[in-house]
Tab-separated table of C-alpha atoms in Angstrom:
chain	number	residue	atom	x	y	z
A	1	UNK	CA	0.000	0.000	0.000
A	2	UNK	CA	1.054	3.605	-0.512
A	3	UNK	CA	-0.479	7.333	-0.186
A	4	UNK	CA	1.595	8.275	-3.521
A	5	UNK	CA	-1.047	10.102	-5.670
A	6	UNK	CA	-0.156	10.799	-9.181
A	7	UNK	CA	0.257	14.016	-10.435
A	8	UNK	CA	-1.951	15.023	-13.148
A	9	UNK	CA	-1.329	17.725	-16.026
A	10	UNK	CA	-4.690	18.436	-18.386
A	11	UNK	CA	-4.037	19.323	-21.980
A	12	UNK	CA	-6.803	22.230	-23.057
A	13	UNK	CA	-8.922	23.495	-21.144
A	14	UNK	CA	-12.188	21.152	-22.739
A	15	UNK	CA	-15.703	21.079	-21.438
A	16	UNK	CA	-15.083	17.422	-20.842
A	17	UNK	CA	-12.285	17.869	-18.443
A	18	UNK	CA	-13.948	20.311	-16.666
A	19	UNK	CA	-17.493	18.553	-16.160
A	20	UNK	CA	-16.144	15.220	-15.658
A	21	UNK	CA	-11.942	14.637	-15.362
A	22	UNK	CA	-11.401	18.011	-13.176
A	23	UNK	CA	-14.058	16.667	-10.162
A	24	UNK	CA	-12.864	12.836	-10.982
A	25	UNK	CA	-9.307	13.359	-10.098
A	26	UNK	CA	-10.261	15.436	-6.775
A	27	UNK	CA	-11.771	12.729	-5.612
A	28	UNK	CA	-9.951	9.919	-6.699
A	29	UNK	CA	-8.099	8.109	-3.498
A	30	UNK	CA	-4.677	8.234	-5.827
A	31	UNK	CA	-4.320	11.039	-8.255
A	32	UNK	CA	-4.238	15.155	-8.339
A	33	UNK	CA	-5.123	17.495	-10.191
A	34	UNK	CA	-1.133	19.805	-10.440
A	35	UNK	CA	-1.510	21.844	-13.572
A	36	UNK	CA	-3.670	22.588	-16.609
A	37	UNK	CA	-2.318	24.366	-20.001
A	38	UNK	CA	-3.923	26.016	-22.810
A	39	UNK	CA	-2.726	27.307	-25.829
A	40	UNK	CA	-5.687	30.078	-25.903
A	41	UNK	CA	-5.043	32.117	-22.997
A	42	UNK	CA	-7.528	30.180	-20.678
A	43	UNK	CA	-5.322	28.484	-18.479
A	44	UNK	CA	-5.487	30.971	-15.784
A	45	UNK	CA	-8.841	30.938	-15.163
A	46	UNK	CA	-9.445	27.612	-15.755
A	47	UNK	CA	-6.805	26.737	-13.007
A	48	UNK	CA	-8.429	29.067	-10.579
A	49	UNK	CA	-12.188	27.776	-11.767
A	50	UNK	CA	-10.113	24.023	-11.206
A	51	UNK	CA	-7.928	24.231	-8.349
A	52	UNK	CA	-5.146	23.547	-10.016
A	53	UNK	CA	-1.822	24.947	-8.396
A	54	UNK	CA	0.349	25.503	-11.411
A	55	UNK	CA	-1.333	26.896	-15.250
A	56	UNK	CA	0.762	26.676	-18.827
A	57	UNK	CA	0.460	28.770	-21.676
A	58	UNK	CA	1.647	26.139	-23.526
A	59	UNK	CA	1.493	22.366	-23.622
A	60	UNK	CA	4.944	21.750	-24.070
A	61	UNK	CA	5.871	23.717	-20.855
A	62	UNK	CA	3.462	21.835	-18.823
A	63	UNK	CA	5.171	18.719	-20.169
A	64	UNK	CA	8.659	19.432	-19.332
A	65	UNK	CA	7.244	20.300	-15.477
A	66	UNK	CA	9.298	17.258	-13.880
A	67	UNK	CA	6.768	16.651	-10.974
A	68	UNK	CA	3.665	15.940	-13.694
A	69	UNK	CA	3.263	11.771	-13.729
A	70	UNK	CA	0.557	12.286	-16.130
A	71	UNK	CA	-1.438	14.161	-18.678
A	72	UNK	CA	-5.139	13.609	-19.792
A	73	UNK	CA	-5.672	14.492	-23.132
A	74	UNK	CA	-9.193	15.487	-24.200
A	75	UNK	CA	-7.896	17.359	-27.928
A	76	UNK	CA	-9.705	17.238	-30.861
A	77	UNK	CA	-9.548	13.883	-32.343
A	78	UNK	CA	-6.879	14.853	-34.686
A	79	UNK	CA	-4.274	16.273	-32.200
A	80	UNK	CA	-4.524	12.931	-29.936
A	81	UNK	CA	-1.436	11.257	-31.434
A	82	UNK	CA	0.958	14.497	-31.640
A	83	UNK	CA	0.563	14.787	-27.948
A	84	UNK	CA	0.251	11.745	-26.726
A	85	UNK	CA	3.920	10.808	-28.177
A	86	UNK	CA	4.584	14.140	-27.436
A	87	UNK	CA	4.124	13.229	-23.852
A	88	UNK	CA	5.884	10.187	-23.722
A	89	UNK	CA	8.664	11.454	-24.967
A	90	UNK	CA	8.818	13.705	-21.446
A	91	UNK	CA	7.909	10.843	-19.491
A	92	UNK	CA	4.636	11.569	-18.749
A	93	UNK	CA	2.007	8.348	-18.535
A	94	UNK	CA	-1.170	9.312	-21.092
A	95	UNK	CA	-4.983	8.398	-19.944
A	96	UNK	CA	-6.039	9.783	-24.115
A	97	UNK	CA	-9.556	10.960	-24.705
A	98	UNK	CA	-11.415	8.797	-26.844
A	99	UNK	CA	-10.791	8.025	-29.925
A	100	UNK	CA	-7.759	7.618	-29.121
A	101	UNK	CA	-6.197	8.434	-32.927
A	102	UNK	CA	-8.093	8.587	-36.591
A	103	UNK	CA	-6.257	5.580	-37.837
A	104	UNK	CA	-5.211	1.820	-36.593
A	105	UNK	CA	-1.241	2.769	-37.540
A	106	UNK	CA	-1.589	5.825	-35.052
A	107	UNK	CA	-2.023	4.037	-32.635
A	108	UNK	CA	0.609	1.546	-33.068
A	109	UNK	CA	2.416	4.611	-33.243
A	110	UNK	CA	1.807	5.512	-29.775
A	111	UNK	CA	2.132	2.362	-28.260
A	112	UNK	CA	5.673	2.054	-29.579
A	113	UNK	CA	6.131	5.334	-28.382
A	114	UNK	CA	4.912	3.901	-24.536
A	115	UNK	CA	6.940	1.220	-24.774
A	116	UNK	CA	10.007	2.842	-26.303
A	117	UNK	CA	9.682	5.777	-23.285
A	118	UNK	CA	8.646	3.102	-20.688
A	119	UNK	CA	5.158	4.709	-19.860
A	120	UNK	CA	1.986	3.804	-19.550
A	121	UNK	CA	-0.885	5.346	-21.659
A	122	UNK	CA	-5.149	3.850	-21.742
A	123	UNK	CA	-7.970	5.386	-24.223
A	124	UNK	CA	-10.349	6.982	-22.002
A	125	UNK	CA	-13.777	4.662	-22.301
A	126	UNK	CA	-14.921	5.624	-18.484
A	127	UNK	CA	-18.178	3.497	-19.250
A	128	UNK	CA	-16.541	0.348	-18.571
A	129	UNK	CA	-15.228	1.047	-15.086
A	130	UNK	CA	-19.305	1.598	-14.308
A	131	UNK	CA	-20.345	-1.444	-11.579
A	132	UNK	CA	-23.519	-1.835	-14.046
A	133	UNK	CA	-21.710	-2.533	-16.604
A	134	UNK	CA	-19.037	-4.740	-14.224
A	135	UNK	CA	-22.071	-6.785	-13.594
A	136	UNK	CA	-23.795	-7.080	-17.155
A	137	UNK	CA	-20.365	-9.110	-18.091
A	138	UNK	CA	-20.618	-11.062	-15.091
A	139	UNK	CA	-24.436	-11.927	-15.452
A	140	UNK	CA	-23.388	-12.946	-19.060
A	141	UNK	CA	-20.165	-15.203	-17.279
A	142	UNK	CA	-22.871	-17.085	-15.228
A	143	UNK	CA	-25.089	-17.666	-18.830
A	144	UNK	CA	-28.015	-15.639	-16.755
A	145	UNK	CA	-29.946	-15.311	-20.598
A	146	UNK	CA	-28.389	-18.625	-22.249
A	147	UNK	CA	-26.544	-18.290	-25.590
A	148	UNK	CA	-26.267	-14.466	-26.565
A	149	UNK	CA	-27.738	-14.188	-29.528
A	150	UNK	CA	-28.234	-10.629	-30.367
A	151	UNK	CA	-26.248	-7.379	-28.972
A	152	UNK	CA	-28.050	-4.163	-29.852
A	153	UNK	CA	-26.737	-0.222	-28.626
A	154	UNK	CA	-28.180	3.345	-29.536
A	155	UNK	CA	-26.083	6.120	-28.538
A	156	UNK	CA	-27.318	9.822	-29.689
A	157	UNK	CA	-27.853	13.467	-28.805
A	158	UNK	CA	-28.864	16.703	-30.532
A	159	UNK	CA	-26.573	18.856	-31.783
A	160	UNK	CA	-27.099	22.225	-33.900
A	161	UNK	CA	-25.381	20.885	-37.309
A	162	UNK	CA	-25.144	24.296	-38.597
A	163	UNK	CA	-22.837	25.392	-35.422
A	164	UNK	CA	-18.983	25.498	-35.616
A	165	UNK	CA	-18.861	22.456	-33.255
A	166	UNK	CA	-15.598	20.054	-33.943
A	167	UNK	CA	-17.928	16.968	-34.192
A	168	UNK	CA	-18.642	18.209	-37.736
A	169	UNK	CA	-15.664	18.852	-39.004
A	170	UNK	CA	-14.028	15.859	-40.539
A	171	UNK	CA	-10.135	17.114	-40.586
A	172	UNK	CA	-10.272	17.200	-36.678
A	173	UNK	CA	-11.641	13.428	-36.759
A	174	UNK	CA	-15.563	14.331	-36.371
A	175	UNK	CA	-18.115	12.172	-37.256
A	176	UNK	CA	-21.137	10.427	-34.947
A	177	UNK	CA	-19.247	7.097	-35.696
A	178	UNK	CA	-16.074	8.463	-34.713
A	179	UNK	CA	-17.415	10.427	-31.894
A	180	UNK	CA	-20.032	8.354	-30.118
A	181	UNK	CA	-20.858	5.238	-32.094
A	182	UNK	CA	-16.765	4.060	-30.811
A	183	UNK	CA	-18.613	3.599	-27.413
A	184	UNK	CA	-20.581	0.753	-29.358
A	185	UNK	CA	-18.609	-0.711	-31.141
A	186	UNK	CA	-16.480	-1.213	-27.862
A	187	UNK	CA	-19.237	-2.310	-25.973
A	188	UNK	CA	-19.940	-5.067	-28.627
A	189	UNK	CA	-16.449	-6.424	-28.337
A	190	UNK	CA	-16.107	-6.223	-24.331
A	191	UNK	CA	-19.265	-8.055	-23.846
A	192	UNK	CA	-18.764	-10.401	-26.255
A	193	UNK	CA	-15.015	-11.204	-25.842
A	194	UNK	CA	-14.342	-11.432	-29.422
A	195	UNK	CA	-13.825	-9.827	-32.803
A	196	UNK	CA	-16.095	-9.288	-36.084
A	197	UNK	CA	-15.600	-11.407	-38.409
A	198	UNK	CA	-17.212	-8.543	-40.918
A	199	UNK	CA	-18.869	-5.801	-40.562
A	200	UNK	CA	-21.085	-3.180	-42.239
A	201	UNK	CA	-22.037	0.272	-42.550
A	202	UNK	CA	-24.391	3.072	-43.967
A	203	UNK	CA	-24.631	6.533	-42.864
A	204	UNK	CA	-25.761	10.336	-43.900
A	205	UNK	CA	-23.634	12.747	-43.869
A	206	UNK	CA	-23.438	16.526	-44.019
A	207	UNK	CA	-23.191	17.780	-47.667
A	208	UNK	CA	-20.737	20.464	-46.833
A	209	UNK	CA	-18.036	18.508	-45.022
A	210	UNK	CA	-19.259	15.049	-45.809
A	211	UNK	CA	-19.152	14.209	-42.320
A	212	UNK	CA	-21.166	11.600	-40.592
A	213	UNK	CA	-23.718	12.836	-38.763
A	214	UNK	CA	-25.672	9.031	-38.095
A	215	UNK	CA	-24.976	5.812	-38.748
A	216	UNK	CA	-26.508	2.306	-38.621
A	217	UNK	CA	-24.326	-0.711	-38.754
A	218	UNK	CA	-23.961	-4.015	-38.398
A	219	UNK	CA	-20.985	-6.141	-36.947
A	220	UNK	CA	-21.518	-9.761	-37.402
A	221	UNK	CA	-19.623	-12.315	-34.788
A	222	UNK	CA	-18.980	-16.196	-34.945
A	223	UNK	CA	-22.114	-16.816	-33.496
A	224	UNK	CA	-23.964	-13.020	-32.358
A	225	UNK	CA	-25.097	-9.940	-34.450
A	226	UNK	CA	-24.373	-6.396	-33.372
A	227	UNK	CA	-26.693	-3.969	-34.221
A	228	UNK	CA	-25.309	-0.072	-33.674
A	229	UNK	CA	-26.923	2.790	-34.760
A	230	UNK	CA	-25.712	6.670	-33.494
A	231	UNK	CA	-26.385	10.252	-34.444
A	232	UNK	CA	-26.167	13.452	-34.088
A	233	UNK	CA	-29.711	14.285	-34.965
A	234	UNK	CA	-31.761	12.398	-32.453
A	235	UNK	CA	-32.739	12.900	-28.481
A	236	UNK	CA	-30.353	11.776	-26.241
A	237	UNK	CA	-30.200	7.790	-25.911
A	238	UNK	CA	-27.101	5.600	-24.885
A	239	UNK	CA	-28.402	2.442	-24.521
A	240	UNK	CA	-27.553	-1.363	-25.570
A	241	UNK	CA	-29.268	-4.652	-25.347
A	242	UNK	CA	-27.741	-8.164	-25.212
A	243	UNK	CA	-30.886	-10.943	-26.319
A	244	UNK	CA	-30.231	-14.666	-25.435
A	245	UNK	CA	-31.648	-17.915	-25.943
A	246	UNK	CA	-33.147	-17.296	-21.998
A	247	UNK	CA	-33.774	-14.050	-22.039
A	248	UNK	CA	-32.418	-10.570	-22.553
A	249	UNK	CA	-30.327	-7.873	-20.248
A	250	UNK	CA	-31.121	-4.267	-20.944
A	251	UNK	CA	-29.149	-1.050	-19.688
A	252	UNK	CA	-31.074	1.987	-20.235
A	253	UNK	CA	-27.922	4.420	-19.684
A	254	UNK	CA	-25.290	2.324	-20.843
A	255	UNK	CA	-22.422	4.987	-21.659
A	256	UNK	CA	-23.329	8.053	-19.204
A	257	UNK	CA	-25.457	6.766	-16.124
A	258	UNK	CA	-24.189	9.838	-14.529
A	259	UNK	CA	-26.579	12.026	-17.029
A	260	UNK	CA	-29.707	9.297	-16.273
A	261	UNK	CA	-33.059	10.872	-14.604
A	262	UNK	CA	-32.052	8.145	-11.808
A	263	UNK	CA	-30.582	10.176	-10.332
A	264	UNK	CA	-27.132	9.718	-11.831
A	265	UNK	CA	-27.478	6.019	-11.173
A	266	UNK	CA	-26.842	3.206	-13.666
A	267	UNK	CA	-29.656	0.451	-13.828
A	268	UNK	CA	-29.825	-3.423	-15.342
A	269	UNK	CA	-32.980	-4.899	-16.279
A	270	UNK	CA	-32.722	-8.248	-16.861
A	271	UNK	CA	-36.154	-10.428	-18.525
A	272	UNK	CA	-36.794	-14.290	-19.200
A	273	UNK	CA	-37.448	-15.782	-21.914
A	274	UNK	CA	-41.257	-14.801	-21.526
A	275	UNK	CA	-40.300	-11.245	-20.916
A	276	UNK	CA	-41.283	-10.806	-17.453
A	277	UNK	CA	-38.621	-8.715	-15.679
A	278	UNK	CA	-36.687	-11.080	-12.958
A	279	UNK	CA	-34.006	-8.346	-12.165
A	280	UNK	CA	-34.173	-4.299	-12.117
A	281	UNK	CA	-31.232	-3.460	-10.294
A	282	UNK	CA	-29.616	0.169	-9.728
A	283	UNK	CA	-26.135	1.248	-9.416
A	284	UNK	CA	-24.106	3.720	-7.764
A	285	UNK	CA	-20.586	4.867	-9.271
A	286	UNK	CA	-18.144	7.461	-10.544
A	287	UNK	CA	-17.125	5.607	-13.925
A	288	UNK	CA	-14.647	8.690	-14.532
A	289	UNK	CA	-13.154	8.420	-11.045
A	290	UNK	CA	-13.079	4.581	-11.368
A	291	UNK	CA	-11.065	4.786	-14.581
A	292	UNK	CA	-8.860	7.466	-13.079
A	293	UNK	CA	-8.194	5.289	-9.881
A	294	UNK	CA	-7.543	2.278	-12.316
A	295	UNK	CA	-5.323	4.030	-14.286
A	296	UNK	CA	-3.403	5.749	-11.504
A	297	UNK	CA	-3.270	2.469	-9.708
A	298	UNK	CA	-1.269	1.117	-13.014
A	299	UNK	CA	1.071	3.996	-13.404
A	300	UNK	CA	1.744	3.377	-9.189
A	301	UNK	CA	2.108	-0.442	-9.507
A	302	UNK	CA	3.466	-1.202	-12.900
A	303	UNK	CA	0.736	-2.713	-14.391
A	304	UNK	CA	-0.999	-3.267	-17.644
A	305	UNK	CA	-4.613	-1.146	-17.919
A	306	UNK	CA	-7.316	-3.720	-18.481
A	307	UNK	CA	-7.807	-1.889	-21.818
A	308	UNK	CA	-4.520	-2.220	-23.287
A	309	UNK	CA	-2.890	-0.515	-26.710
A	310	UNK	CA	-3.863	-3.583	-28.567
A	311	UNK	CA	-7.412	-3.414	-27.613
A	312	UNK	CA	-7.440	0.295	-28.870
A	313	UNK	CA	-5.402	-0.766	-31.849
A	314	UNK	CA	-8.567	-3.515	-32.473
A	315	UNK	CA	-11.190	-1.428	-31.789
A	316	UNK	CA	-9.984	1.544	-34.030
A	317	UNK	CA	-9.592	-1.059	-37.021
A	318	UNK	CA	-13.457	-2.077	-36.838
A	319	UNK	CA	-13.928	1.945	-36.785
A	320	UNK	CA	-11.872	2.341	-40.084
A	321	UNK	CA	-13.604	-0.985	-41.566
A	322	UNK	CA	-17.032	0.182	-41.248
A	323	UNK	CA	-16.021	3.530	-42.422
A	324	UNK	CA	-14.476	1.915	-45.381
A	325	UNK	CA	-17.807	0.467	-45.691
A	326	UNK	CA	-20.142	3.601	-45.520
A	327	UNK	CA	-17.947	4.413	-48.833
């Protein structure tokens, strides 16, 4: 046992890291909030908004600051790579924002880069760290609904598609697939505990930047079909559904239970085969702070994240498939 906390450094000064990694790592049992930087003249405020001790007007500065263990990067989708070997090279461990690159070969990039600079570095999918969703893979270990047959997920919000928002643009790696739909598709494969064998997509797509803006597809497994639809143009839903030969296992706020009218709790309804509900179970949990005490916990004990470079590597190449796919 130890009281070390890991110091953490915060690339830009994103919504995200203040709404969700900012209040994670205060009250995470081993990590800190140290420093924030921004390259926009915000790091000031946002330190004294933050509570972070030291601010950057720069990201490189904040990365040659010898007492930072580690820097969260929540950058536009484009930028993840630059900085996340940026930060190895300085030492610093990386807990990336997902997705974690644009392209499988980036990030085989950057975990050559981790290993080469002996650090370690996870893609940021909080959701999994959730105890409901802890418990949907171990009700699926103990065959609760029989042989899965079926995974289904819906994960969407409304956003203004005329706006200037990044999520549109397609050079900074926007796109609902990209953006939301990689929750999914990771989902699928957790669950599951194995690859596509092939998979499909179709989407429609802004005119002016020809940028996703939903998506339905379909990855098909040895013996289950994944069904994963996302957009940008629908209420908010972040769902999924696993069907078996015994009955199914619903979670009604799969990806953010924290943003769920249960009061931020997450919740697994389980049915029989008849459809008569046998479980509805709630659950309480900080799946930021979870993954932040996970990761920390790594970085302090030299171990492996559960989700490892190769697992980001496989994930991003079912991304790039079913783009490949939408044509």
């Amino acid at each position: 046992m130890t009281d070390k906390k890991v110091k953490y450094g915060i690339l830009s000064t994103a919504k995200i890291a203040e709404t969700q990694l900012v209040p994670a790592l205060k009250d995470a049992k081993n990590a800190e909030l140290y420093a924030v930087a921004s390259q926009s003249g915000k790091e000031q405020a946002a330190a004294t908004r933050w509570g972070a001790p030291f601010h950057y007007d720069n990201y490189r500065t904040l990365l040659k600051d010898p007492d930072i263990d580690a820097v969260y990067i929540p950058l536009p989708n484009s930028l993840h790579q630059q900085w996340a070997i940026e930060a190895m090279k300085n030492g610093k461990h990386v807990l990336l924002e997902k997705p974690a690159a644009l392209k499988s070969d980036d990030i085989i990039a950057i975990s050559a880069a981790a290993k080469e600079f002996k650090v370690q570095w996870m893609e940021a999918f909080m959701y999994q760290f959730h105890p409901q969703h802890v418990y949907v893979k171990q009700l699926l270990k103990d065959h609760k609904i029989g042989e899965v047959k079926r995974f289904r997920s819906h994960f969407s919000f409304l956003l203004d598609l005329e706006s200037d928002n990044i999520r549109l643009k397609k050079s900074l790696g926007g796109g609902a697939l990209m953006d939301i739909g990689c929750y999914s598709v990771h989902a699928a494969r957790d669950l599951l505990q194995e690859e596509p064998i092939k998979v499909f997509s179709n989407a429609r797509k802004l005119s002016n930047d020809s940028v996703d803006i939903s998506s339905s597809s379909i990855l098909t497994f040895e013996h289950v079909d994944a069904v994963i639809d996302c957009s940008f143009a629908e209420p908010p839903s972040n769902t999924y559904e696993i069907i078996g030969t015994e009955g199914s296992i619903s979670v009604p706020h799969a990806f953010r239970p924290d943003a769920s009218p249960d009061g931020g709790k997450g919740r697994v309804i389980v049915k029989d085969r008849s459809g008569s509900v046998v479980e509805d179970v709630f659950f309480e949990g900080n799946a930021y702070q979870l993954q932040v005490e996970h990761f920390s916990d790594c970085i302090l004990n030299h171990k492996e994240p559960i989700y490892n470079g190769e697992q980001s590597y496989n994930n991003m190449r079912i991304i790039e498939a079913l783009y490949q796919s939408q044509g």
